[in-house]
Tab-separated table of C-alpha atoms in Angstrom:
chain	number	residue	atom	x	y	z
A	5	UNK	CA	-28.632	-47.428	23.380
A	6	UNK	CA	-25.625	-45.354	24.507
A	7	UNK	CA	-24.291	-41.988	24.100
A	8	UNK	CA	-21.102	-43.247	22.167
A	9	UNK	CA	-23.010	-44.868	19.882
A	10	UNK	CA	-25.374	-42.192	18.937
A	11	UNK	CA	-22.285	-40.046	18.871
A	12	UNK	CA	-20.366	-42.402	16.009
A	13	UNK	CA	-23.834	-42.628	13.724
A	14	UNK	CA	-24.002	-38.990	13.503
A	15	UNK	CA	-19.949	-38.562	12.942
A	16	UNK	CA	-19.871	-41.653	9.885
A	17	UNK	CA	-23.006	-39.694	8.443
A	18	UNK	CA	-21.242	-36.398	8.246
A	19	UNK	CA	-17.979	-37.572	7.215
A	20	UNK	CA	-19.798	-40.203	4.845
A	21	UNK	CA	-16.780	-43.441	5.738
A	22	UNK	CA	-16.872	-45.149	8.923
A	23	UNK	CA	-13.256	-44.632	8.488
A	24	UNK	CA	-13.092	-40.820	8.583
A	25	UNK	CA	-15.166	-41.293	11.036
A	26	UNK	CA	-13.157	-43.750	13.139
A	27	UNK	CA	-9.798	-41.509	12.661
A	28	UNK	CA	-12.152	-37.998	13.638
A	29	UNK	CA	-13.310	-39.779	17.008
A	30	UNK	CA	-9.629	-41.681	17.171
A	31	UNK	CA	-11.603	-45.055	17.899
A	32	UNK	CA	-10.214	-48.331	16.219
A	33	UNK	CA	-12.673	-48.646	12.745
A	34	UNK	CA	-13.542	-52.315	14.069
A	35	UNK	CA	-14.893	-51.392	17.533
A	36	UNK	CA	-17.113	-48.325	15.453
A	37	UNK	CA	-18.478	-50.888	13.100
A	38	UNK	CA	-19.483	-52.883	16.250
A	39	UNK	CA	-21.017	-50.462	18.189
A	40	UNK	CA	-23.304	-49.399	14.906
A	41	UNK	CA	-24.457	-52.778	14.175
A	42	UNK	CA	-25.224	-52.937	17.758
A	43	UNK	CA	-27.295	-49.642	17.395
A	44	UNK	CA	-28.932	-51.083	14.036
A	45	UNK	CA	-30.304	-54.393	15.687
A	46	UNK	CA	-31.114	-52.492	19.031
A	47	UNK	CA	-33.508	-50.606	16.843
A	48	UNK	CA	-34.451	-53.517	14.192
A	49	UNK	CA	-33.355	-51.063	11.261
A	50	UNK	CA	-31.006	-50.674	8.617
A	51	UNK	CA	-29.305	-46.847	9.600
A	52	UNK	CA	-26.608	-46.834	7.014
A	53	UNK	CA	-25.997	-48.328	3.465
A	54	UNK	CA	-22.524	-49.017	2.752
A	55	UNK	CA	-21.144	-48.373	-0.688
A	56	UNK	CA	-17.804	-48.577	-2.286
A	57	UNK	CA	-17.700	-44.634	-2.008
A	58	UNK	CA	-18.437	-44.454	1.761
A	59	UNK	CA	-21.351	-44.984	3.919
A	60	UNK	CA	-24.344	-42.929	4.284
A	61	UNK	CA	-27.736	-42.823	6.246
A	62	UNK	CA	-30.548	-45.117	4.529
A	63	UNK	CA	-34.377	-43.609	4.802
A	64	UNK	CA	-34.753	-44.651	8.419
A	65	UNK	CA	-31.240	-43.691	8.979
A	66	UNK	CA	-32.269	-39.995	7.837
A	67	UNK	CA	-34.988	-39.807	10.385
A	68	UNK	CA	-32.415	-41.065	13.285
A	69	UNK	CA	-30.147	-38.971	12.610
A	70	UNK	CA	-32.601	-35.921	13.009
A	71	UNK	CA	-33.538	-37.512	16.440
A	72	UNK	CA	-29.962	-38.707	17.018
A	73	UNK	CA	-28.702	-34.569	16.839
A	74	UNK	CA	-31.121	-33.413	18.558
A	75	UNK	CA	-30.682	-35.780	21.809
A	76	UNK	CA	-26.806	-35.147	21.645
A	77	UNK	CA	-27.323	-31.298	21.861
A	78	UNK	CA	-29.520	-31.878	24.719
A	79	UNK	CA	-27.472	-34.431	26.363
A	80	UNK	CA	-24.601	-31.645	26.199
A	81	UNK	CA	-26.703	-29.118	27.167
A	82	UNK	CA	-27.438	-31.356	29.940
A	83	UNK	CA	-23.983	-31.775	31.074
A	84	UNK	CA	-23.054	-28.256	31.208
A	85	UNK	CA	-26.258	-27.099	33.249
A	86	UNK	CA	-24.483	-30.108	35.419
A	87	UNK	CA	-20.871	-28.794	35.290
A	88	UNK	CA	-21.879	-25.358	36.250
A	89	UNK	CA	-23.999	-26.003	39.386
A	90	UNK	CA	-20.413	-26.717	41.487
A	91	UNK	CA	-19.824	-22.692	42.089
A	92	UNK	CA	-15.843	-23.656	42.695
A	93	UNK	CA	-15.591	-24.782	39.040
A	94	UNK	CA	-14.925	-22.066	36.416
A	95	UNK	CA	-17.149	-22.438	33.029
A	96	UNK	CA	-15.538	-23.086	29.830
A	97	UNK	CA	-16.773	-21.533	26.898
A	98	UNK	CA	-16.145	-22.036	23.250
A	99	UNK	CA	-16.135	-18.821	20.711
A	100	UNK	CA	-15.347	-19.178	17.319
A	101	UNK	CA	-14.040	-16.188	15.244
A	102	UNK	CA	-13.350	-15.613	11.661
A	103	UNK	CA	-9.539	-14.677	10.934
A	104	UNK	CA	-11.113	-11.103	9.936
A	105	UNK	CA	-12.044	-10.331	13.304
A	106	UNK	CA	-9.513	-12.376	16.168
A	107	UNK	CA	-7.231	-9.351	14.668
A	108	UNK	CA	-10.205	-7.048	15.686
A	109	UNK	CA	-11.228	-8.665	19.062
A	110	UNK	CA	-9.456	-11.140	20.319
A	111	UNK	CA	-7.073	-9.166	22.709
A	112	UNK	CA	-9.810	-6.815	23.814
A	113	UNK	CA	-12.330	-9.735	24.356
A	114	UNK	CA	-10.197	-11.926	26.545
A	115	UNK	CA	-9.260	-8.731	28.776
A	116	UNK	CA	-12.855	-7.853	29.162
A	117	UNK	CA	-13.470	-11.343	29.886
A	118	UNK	CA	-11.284	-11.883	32.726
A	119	UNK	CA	-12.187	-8.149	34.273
A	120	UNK	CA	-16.360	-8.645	33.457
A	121	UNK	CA	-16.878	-12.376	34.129
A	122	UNK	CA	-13.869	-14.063	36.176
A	123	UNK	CA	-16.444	-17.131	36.380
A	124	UNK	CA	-15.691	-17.747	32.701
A	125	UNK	CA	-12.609	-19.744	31.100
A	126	UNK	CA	-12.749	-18.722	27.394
A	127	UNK	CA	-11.684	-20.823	24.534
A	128	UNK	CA	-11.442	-19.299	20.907
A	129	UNK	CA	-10.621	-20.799	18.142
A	130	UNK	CA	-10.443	-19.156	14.492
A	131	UNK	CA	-11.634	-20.437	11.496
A	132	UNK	CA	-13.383	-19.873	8.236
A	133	UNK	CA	-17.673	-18.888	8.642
A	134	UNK	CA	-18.470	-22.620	7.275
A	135	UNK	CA	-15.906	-24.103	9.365
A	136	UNK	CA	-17.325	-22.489	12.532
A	137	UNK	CA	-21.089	-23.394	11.236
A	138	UNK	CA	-19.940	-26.926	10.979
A	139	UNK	CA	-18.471	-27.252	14.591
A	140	UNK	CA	-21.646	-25.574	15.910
A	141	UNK	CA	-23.650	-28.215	14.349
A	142	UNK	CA	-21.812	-30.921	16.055
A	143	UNK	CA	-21.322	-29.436	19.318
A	144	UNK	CA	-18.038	-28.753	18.958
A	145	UNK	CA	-18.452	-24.801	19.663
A	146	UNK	CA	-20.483	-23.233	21.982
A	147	UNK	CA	-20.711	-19.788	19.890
A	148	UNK	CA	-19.446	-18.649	16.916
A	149	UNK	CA	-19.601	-14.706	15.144
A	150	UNK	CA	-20.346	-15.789	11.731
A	151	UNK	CA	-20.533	-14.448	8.602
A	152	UNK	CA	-23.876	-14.724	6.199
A	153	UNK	CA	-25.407	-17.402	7.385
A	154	UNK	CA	-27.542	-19.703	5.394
A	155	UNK	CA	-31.159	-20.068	6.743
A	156	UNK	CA	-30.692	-23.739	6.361
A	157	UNK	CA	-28.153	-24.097	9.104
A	158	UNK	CA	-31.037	-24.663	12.063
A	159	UNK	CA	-29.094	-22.404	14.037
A	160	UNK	CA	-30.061	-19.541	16.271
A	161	UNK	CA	-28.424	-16.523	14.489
A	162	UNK	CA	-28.800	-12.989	15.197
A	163	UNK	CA	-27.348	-10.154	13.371
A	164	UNK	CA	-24.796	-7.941	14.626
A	165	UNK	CA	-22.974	-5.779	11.881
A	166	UNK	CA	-22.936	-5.411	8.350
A	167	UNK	CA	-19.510	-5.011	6.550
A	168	UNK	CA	-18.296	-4.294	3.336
A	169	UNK	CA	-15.459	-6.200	1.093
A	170	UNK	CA	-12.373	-4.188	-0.538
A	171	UNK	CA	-10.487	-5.198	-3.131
A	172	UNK	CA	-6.870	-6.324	-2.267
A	173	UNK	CA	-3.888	-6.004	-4.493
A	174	UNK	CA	0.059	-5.461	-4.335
A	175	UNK	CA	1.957	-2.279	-4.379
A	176	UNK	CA	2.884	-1.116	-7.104
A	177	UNK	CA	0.810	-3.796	-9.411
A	178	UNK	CA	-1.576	-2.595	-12.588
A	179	UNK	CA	-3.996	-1.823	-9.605
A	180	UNK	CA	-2.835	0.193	-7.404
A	181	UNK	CA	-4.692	3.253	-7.346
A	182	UNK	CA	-5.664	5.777	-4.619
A	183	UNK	CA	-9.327	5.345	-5.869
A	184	UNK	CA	-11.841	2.959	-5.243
A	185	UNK	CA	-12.446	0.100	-7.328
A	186	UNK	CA	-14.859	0.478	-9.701
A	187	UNK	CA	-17.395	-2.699	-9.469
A	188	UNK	CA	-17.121	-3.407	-13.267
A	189	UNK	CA	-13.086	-3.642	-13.034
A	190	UNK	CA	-12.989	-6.649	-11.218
A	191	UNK	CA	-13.368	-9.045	-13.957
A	192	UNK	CA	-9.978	-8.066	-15.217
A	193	UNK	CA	-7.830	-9.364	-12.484
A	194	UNK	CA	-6.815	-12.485	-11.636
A	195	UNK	CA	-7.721	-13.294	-8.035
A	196	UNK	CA	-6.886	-16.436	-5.053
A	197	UNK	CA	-9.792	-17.338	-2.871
A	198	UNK	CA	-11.291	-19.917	-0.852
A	199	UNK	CA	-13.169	-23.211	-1.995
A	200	UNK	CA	-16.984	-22.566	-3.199
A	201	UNK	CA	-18.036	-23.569	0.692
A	202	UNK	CA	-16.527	-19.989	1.519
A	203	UNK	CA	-18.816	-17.771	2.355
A	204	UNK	CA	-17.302	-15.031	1.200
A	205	UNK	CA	-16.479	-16.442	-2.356
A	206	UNK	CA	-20.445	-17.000	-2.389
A	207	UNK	CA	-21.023	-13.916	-1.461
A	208	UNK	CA	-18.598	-12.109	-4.276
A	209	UNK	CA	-19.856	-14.947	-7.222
A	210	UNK	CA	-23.474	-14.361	-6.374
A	211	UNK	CA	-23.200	-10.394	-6.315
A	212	UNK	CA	-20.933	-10.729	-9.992
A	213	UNK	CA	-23.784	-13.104	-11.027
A	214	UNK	CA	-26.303	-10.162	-10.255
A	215	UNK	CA	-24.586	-8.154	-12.420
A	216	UNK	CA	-23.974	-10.314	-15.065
A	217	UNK	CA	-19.739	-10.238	-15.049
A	218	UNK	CA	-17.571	-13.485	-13.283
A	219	UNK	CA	-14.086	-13.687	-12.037
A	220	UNK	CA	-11.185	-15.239	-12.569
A	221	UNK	CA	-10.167	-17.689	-9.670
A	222	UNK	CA	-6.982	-19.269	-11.130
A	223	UNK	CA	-5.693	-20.089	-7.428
A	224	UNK	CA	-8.084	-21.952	-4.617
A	225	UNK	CA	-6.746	-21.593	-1.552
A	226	UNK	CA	-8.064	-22.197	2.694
A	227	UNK	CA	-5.345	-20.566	4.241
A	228	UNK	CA	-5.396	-17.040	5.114
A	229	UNK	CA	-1.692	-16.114	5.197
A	230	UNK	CA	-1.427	-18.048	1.980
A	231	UNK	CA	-3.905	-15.762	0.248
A	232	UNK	CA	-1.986	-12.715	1.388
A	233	UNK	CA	1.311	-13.901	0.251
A	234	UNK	CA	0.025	-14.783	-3.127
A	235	UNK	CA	-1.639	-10.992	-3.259
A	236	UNK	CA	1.640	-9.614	-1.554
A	237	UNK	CA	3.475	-11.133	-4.611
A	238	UNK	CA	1.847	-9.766	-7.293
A	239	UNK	CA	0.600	-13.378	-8.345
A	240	UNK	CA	-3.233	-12.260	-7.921
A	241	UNK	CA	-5.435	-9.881	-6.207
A	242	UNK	CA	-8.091	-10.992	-3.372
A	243	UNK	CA	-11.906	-9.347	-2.267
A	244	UNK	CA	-11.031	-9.495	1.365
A	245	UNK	CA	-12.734	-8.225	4.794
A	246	UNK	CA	-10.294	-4.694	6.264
A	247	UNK	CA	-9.935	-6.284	9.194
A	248	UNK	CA	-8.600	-9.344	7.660
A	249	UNK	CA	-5.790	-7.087	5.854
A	250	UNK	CA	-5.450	-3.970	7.986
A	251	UNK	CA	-1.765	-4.804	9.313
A	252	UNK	CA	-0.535	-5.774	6.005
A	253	UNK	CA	-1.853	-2.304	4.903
A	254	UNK	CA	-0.157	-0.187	7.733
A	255	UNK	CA	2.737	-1.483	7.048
A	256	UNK	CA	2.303	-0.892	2.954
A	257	UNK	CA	2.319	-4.465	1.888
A	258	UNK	CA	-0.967	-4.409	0.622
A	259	UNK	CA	-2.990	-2.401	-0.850
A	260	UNK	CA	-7.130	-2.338	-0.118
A	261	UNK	CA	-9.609	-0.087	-2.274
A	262	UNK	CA	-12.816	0.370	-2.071
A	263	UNK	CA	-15.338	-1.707	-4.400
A	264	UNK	CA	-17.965	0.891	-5.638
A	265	UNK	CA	-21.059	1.064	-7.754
A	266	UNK	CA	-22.102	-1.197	-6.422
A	267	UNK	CA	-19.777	-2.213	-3.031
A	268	UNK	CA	-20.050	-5.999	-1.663
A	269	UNK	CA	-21.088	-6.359	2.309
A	270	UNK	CA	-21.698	-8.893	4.554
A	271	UNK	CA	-23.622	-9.427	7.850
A	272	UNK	CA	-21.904	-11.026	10.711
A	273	UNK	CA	-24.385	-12.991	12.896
A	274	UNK	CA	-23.747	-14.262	16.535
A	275	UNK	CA	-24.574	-18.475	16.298
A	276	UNK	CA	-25.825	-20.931	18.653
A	277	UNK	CA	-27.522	-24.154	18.918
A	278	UNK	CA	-31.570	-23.623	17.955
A	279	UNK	CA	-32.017	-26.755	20.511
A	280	UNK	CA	-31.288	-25.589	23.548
A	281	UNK	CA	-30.873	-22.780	26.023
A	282	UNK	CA	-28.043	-20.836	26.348
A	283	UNK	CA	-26.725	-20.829	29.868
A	284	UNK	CA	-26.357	-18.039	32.234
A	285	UNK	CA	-22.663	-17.722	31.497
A	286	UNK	CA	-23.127	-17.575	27.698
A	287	UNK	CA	-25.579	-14.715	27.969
A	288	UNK	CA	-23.279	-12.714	29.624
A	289	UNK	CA	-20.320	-13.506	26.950
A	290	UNK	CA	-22.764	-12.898	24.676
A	291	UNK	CA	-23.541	-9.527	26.301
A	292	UNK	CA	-20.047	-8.783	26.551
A	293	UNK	CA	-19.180	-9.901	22.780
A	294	UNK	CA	-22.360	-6.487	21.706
A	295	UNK	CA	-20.683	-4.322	24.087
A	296	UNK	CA	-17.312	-5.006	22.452
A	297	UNK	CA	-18.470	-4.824	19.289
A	298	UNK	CA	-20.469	-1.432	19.668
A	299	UNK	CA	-17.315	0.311	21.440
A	300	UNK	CA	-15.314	-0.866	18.696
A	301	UNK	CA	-17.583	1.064	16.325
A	302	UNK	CA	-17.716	4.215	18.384
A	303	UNK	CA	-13.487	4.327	19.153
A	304	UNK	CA	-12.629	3.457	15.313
A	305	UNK	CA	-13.398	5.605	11.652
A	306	UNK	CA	-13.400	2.693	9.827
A	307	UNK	CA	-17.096	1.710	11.220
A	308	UNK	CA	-20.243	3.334	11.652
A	309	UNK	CA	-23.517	2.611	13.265
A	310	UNK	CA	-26.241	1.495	11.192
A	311	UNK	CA	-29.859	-0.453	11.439
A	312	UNK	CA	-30.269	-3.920	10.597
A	313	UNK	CA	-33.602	-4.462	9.213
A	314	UNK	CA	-33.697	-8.127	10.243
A	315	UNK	CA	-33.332	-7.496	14.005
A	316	UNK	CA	-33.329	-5.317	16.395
A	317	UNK	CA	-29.852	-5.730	16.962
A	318	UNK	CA	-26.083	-3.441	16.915
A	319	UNK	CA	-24.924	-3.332	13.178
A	320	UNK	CA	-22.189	-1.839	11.586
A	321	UNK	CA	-20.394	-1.208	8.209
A	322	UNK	CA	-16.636	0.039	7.332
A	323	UNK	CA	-16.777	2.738	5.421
């Protein structure tokens, strides 16, 4: 059994085609197909049952891919206890951020970063909270700040801040008011968001849902900037993070209100692999990362200090 061909089992279960998967891990589809039939009569079982629509893991597949995760996470985990024994080498470390807060952190972070912990090379890349759950899942991120996290996930999340949503319109639109936005108002606008995997959107639907109202999602959109411009043109209005937004509203091409009675908030966890250890250098990013986050919250009005009842951890919420 090899590590390649554990690797391409779990990718064709998670993209559900052996050809996704073959064009994700740029491998010629033939030479995947091989290497899983190898796997199958290495272990005298059936893994995956191929269908018209795909492929996906059979009953004894299910259980190897379990098995088949966790031995890649500790096969990784593995190689970078291995990488970071040579003291020459610098340590490379994977962040993930949400678009919301690389506007927040990023600069600050990477200067702290190469002042606090020269050792460390850091990587960031930013994408949506699923997005970054998803690439923690299949090692493809060594930490990600998230945003409401599913208990499902299996990963090791720990609450940092809470945050609260505002409603984001044009100037000068039907909306635009020096107010806040009354909760019940926001079934009357048409709004642009994210697919149902956001998040956010999940967050918004299940809070209307409480309160027995729904909105009206016309335009489904994954990019960011798009979002904006559709809001920026009048075409809809968004339920966005500040931090997401706060340019657009210095510079008084968006608008952002309040949502009141009652307001929508978030908590933004720190993620990690459940299945193994984090290293010495991603405790001190880690460490770092609270620091940041807590200065950040102390220097700016738009935050304050609260208690998160789930840990005993630094929270905050805009105001």
């Amino acid at each position: 059994m090899r590590f390649r061909q554990l690797e391409f089992f779990v990718a064709v279960c998670d993209t559900g085609s052996i050809t996704q998967a073959a064009a994700t891990l740029h491998v010629a589809q033939p030479a995947l197909g091989l290497q899983l039939k190898a796997l199958e009569e290495q272990l005298g079982v059936t893994l995956l049952e191929r269908t018209r629509r795909g492929a996906r893991p059979t009953e004894a597949g299910a259980i190897f891919l379990e098995e088949a995760r966790h031995i890649l996470r500790r096969l990784t985990d593995v190689q970078r206890r291995l990488r970071e024994t040579a003291a020459e080498e610098r340590r490379t470390i994977t962040l993930g951020l949400t678009p919301s807060l690389t506007t927040v952190l990023t600069s600050r972070l990477v200067q702290l970063v190469a002042e606090e912990l020269p050792q460390i090379r850091l990587q960031i890349f930013e994408e949506f909270s699923h997005t970054l759950l998803e690439r923690l899942g299949r090692n493809r991120l060594d930490l990600a700040l998230a945003y409401s996290v599913p208990d499902e996930t299996g990963l090791d999340c720990r609450p940092l801040l809470e945050e609260v949503l505002f409603f984001v319109c044009a100037p000068a639109s039907p909306f635009d008011r020096r107010e806040p936005m009354p909760f019940a108002d926001l079934a009357r606008p048409n709004f642009v968001m994210p697919s149902e995997r956001d998040f956010i959107r999940q967050l918004v639907e299940e809070t209307m849902a409480e309160n027995r109202t729904t909105l009206k999602i016309p335009y489904q959109v994954e990019s960011m900037p798009a979002m904006k411009e559709l809001i920026a043109r009048g075409m809809a209005c968004g339920i966005l993070p500040f931090g997401t937004i706060a340019r657009e509203v210095e510079a008084g091409t968006l608008v952002a209100r309040p949502i009141t009675a009652p307001s929508i908030t978030r908590t933004l966890y720190m993620a990690r692999s459940a299945d193994v250890e984090p290293t010495a250098s991603e405790r001190q990013l880690m460490r770092v990362v609270t620091d940041l986050l807590e200065a950040v919250c102390r220097e700016n009005d738009a935050f304050s200090l609260v208690s998160v009842p789930s840990g005993p951890t630094v929270s905050a919420v805009r105001r």
